PDB file of C-alpha atoms in Angstrom:
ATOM      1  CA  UNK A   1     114.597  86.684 154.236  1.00 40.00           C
ATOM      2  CA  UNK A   2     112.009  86.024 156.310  1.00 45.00           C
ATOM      3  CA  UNK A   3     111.933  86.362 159.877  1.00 45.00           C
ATOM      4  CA  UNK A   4     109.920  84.627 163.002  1.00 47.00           C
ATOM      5  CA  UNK A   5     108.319  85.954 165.763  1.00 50.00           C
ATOM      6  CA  UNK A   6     110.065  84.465 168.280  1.00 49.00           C
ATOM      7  CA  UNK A   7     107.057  82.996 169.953  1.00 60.00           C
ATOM      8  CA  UNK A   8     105.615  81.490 166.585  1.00 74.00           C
ATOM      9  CA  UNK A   9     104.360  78.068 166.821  1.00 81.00           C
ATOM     10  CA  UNK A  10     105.655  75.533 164.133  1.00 90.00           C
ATOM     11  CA  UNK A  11     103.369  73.789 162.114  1.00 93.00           C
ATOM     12  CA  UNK A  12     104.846  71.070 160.133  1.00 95.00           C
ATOM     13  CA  UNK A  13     103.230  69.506 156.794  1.00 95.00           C
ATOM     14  CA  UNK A  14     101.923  66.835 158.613  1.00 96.00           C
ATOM     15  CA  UNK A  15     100.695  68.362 161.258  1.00 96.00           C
ATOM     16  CA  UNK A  16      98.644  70.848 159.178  1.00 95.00           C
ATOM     17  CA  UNK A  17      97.081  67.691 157.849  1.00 96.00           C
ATOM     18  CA  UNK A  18      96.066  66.402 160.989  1.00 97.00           C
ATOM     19  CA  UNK A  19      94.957  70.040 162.555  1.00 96.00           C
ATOM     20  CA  UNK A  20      92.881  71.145 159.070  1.00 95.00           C
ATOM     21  CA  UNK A  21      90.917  67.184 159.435  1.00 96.00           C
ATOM     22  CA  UNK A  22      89.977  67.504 163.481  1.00 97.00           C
ATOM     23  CA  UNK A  23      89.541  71.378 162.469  1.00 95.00           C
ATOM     24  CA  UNK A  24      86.803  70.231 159.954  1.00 94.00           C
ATOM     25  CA  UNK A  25      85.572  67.465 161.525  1.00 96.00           C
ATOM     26  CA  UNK A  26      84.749  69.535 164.640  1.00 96.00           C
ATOM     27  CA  UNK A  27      83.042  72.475 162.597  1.00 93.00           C
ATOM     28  CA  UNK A  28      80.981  69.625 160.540  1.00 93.00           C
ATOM     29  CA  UNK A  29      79.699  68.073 163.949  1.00 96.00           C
ATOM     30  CA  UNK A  30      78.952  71.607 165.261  1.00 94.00           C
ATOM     31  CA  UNK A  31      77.360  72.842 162.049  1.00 93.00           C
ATOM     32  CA  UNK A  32      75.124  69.494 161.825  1.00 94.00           C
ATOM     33  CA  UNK A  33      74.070  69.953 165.438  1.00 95.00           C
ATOM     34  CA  UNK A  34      72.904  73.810 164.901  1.00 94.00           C
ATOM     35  CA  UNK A  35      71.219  72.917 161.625  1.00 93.00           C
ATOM     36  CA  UNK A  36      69.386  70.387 163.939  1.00 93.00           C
ATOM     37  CA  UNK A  37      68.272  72.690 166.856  1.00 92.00           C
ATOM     38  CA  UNK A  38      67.005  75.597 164.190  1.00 91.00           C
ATOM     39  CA  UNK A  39      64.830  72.902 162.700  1.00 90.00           C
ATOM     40  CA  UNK A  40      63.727  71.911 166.389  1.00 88.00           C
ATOM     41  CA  UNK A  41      63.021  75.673 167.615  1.00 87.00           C
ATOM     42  CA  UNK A  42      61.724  76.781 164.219  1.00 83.00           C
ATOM     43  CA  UNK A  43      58.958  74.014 164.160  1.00 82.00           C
ATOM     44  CA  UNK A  44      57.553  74.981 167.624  1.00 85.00           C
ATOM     45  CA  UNK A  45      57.595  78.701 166.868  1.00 89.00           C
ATOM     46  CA  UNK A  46      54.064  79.957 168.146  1.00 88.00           C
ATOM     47  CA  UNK A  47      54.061  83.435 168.869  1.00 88.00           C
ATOM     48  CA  UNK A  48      56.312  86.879 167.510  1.00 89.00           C
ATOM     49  CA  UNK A  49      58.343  86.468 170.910  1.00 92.00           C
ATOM     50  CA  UNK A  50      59.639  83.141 170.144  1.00 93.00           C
ATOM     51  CA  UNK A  51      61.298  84.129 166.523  1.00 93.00           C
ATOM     52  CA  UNK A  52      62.735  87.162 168.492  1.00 94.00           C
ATOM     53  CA  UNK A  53      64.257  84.462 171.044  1.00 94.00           C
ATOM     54  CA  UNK A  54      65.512  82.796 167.776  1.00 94.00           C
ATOM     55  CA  UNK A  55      66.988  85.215 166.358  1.00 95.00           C
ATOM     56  CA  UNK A  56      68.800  86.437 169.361  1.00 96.00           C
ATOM     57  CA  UNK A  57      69.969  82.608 169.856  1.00 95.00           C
ATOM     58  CA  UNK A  58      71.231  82.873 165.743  1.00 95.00           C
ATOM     59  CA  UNK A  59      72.840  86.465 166.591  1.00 96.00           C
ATOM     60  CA  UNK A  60      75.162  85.444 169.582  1.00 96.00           C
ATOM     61  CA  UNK A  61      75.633  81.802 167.817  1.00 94.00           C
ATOM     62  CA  UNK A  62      76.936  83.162 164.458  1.00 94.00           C
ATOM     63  CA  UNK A  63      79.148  85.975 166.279  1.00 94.00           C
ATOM     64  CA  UNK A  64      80.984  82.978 168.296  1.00 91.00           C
ATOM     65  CA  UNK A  65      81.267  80.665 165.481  1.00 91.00           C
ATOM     66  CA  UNK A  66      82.963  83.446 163.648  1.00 88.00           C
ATOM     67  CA  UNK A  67      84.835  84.010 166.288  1.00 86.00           C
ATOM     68  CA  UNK A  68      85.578  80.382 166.614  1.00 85.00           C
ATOM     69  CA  UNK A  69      86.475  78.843 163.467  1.00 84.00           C
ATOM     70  CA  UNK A  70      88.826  81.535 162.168  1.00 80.00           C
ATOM     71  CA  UNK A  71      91.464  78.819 160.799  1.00 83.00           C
ATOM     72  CA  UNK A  72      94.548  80.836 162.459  1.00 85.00           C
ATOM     73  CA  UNK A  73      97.875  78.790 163.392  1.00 86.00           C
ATOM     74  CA  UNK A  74      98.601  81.468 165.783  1.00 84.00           C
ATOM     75  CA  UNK A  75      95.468  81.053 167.446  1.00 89.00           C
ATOM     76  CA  UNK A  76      94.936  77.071 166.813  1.00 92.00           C
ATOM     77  CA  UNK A  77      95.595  75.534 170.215  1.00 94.00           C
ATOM     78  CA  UNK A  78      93.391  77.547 171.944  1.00 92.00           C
ATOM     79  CA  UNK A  79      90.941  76.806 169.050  1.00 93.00           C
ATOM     80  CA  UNK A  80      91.631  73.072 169.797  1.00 95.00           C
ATOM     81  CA  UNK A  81      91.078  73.898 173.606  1.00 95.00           C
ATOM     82  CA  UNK A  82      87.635  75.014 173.327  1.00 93.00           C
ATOM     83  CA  UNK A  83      86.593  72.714 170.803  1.00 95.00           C
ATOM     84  CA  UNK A  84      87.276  69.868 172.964  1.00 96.00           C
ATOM     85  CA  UNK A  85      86.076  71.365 176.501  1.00 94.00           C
ATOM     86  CA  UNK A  86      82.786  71.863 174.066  1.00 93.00           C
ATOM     87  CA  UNK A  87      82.797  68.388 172.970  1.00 95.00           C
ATOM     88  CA  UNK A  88      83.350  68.940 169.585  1.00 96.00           C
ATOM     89  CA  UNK A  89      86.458  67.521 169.407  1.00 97.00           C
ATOM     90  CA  UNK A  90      88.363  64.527 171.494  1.00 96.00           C
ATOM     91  CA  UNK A  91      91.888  65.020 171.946  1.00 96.00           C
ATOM     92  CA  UNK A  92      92.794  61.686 170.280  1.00 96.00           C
ATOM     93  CA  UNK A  93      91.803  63.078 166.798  1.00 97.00           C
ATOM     94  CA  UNK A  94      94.688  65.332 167.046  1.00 97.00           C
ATOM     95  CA  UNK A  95      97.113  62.582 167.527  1.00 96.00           C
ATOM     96  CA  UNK A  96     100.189  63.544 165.062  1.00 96.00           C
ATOM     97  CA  UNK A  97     100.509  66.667 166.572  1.00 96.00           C
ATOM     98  CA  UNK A  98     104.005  67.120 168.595  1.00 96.00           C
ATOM     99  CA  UNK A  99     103.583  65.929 171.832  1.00 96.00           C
ATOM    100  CA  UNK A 100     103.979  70.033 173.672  1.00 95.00           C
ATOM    101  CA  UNK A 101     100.980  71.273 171.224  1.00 95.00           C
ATOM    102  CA  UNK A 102      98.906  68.044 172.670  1.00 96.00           C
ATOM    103  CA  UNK A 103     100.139  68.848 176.252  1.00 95.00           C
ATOM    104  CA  UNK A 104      99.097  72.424 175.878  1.00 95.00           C
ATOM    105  CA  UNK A 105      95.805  71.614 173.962  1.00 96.00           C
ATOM    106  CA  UNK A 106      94.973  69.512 176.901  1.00 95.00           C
ATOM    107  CA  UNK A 107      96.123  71.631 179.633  1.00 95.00           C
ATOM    108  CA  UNK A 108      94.029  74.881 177.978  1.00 94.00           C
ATOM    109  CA  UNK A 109      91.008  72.282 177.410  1.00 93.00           C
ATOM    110  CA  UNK A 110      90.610  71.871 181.342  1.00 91.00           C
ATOM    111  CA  UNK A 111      91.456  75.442 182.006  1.00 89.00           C
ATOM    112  CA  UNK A 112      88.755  77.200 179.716  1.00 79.00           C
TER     113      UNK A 112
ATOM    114  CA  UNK B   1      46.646 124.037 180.143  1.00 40.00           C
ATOM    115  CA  UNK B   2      47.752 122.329 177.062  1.00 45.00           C
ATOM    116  CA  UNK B   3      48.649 123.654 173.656  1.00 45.00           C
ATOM    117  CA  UNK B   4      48.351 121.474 171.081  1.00 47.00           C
ATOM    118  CA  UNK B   5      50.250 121.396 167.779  1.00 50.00           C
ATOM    119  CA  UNK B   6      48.991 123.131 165.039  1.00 48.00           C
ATOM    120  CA  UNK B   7      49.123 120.378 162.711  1.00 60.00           C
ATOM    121  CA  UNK B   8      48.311 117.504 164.981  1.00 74.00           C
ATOM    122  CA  UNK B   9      45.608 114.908 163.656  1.00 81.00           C
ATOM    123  CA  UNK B  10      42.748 114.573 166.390  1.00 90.00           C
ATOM    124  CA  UNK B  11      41.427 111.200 167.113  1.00 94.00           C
ATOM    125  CA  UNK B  12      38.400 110.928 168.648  1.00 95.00           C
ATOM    126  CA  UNK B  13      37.637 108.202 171.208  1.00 95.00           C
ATOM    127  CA  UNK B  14      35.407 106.113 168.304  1.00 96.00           C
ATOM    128  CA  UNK B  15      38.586 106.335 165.440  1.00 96.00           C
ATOM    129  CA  UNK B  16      40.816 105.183 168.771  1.00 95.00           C
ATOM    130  CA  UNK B  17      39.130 102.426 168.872  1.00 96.00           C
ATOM    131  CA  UNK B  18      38.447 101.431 165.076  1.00 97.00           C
ATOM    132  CA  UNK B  19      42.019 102.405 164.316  1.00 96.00           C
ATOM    133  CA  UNK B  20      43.507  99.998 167.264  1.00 95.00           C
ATOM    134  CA  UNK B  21      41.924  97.463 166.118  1.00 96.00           C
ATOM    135  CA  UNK B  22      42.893  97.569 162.612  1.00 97.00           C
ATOM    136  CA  UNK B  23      46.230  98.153 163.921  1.00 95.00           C
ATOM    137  CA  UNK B  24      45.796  94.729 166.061  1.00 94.00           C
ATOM    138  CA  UNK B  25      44.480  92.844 163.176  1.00 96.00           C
ATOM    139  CA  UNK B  26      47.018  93.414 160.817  1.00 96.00           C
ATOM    140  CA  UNK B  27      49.936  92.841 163.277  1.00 93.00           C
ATOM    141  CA  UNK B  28      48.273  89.628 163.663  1.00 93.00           C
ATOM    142  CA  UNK B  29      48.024  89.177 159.981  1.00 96.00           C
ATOM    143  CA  UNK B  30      51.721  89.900 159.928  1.00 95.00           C
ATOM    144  CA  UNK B  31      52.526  87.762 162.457  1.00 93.00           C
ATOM    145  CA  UNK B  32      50.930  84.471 161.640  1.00 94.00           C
ATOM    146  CA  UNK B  33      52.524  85.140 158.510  1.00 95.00           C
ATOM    147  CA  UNK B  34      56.022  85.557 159.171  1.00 94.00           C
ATOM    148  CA  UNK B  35      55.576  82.772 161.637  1.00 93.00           C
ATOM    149  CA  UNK B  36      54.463  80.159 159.172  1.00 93.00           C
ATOM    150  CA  UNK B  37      57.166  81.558 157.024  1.00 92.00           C
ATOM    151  CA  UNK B  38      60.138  80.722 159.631  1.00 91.00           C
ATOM    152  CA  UNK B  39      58.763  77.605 160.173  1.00 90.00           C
ATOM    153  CA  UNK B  40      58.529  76.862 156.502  1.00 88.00           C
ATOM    154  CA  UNK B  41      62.413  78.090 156.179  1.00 87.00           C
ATOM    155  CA  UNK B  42      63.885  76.371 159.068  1.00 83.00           C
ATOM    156  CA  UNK B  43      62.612  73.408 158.018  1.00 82.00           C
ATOM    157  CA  UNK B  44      64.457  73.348 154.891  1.00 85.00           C
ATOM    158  CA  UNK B  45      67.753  74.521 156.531  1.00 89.00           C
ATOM    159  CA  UNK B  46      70.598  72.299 155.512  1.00 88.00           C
ATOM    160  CA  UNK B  47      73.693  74.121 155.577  1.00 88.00           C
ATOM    161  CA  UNK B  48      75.170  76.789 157.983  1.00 89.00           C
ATOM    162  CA  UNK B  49      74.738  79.341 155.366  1.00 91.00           C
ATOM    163  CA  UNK B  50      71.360  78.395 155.011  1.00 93.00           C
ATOM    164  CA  UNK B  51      70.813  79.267 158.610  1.00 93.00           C
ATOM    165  CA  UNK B  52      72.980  82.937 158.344  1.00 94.00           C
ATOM    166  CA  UNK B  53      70.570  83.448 155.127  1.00 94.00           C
ATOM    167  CA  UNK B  54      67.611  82.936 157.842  1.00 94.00           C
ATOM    168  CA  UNK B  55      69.258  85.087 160.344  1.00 95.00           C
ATOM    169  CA  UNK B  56      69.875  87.680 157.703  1.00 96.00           C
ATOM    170  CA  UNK B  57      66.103  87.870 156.865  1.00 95.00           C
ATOM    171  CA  UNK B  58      64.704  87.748 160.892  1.00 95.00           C
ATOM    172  CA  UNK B  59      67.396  90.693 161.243  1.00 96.00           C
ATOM    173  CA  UNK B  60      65.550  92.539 158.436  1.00 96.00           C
ATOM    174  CA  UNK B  61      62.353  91.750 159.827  1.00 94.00           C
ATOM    175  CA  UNK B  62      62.735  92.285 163.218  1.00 94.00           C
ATOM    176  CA  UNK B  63      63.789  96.187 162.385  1.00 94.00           C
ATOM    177  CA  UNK B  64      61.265  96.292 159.663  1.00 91.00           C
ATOM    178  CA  UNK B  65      58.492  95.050 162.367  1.00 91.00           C
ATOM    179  CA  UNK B  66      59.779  97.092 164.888  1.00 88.00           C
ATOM    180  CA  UNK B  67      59.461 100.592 163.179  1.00 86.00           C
ATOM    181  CA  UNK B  68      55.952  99.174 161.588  1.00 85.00           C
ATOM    182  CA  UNK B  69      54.358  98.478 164.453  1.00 85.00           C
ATOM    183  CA  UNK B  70      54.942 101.115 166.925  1.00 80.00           C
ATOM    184  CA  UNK B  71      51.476 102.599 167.892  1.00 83.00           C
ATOM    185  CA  UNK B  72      52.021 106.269 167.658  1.00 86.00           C
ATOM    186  CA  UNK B  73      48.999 108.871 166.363  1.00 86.00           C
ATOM    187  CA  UNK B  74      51.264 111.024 164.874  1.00 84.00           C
ATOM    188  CA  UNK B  75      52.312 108.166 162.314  1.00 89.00           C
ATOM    189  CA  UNK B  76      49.312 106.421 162.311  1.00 92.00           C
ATOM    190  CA  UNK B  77      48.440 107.528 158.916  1.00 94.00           C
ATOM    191  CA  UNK B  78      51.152 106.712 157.247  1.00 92.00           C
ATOM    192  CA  UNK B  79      51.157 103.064 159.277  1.00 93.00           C
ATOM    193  CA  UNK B  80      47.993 102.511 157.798  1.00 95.00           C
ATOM    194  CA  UNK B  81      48.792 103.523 154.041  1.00 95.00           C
ATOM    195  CA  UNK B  82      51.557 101.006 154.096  1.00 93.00           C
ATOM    196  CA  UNK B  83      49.967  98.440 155.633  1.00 95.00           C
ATOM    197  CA  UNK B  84      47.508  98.415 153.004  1.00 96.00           C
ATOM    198  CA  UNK B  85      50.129  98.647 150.604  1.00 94.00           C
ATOM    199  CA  UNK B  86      51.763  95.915 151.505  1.00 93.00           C
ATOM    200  CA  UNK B  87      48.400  94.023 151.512  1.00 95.00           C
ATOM    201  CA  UNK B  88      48.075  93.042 155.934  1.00 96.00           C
ATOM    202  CA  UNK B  89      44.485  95.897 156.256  1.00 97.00           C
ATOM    203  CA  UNK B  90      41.831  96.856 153.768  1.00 96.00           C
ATOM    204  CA  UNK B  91      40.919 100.207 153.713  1.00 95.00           C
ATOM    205  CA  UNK B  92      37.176  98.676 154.640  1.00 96.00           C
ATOM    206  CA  UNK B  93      38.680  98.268 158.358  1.00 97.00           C
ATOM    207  CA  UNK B  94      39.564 101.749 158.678  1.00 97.00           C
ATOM    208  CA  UNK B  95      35.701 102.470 158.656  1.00 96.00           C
ATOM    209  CA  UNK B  96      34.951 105.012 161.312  1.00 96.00           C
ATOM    210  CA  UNK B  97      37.716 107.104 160.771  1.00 96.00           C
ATOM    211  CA  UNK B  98      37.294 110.503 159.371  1.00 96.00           C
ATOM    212  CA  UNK B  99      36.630 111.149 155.577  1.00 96.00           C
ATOM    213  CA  UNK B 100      39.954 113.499 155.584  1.00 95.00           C
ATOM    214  CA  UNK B 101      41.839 110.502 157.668  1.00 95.00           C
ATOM    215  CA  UNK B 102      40.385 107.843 154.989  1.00 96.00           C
ATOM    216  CA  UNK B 103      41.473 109.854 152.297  1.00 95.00           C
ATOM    217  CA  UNK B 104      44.659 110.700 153.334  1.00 95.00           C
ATOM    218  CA  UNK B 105      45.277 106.832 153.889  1.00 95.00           C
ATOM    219  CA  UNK B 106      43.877 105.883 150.876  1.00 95.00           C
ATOM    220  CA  UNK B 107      46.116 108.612 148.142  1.00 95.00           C
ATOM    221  CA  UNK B 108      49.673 107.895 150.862  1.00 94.00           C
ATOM    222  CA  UNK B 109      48.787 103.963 150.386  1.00 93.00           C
ATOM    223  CA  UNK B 110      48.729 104.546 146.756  1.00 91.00           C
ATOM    224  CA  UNK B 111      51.976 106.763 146.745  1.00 89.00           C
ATOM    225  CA  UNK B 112      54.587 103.945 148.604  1.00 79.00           C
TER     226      UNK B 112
END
């Protein structure tokens, strides 16, 4: 048998759905506009000191998108927070969710 | 008064001179180089792992560079074997040094 943490959030079929589609939605838009901004900062690269810049930017970007899209129920609301206080993400694509995982998506999304 | 090593290289002012310049010239060699070569990458860059893959390679660089690159008379020697090596100085540049210096260059550069 197994047994819950007490303070385990439920996740229902449908609501896995609708968390895995904003989840990937958001990581798409991010991805596309990184892909962009390397192309921008790449292109204008004139001197040793501005790939060193760049690869500092790629360093702390890849560490926090790591960090970021680690696809964890425990850890998706606050995943869903920053996502939308980043713009990412709009609180109305996670409509389907129960109403006290929106409430607390929002409330963490104004906090962060 | 001070005591030199017994198996330090001596540089005189004139191989100073002709070996920080072919020093200078082949970290600008390497530079333009690598710079065209981001460029040319980011460019292309269409996916995230793309851009990791990029990161991956300035990571590499960046040490490789770093270790190259640092002006030091005790490892000059050895610099300049490998930067022949790897094809950034001809051993025509290094004219002015010493015959034993030359030499030395010339059999390490042959050795990496």
């Amino acid at each position: 048998m197994q047994v819950s943490e007490t303070n385990e959030i439920k996740w229902s079929e449908v609501e896995k759905q609708v968390a895995q589609q904003a989840f990937q939605a958001a990581y798409e838009r991010e991805t596309v506009a990184l892909i962009q901004q390397i192309r921008d900062s790449a292109g204008v690269v004139a001197k040793l000191e501005d790939i060193w810049q760049l690869h500092d930017f790629l360093s702390a970007r890849r560490h926090e998108l790591d960090g970021k899209y680690d696809y964890d129920y425990s850890s998706l609301i606050l995943v869903f927070a920053r996502l939308i206080q980043d713009g990412w993400l709009n609180i109305g694509e996670l409509q389907g969710l129960e109403a006290d995982k929106l409430s607390k998506v929002a409330a963490l999304s104004r906090m962060l």
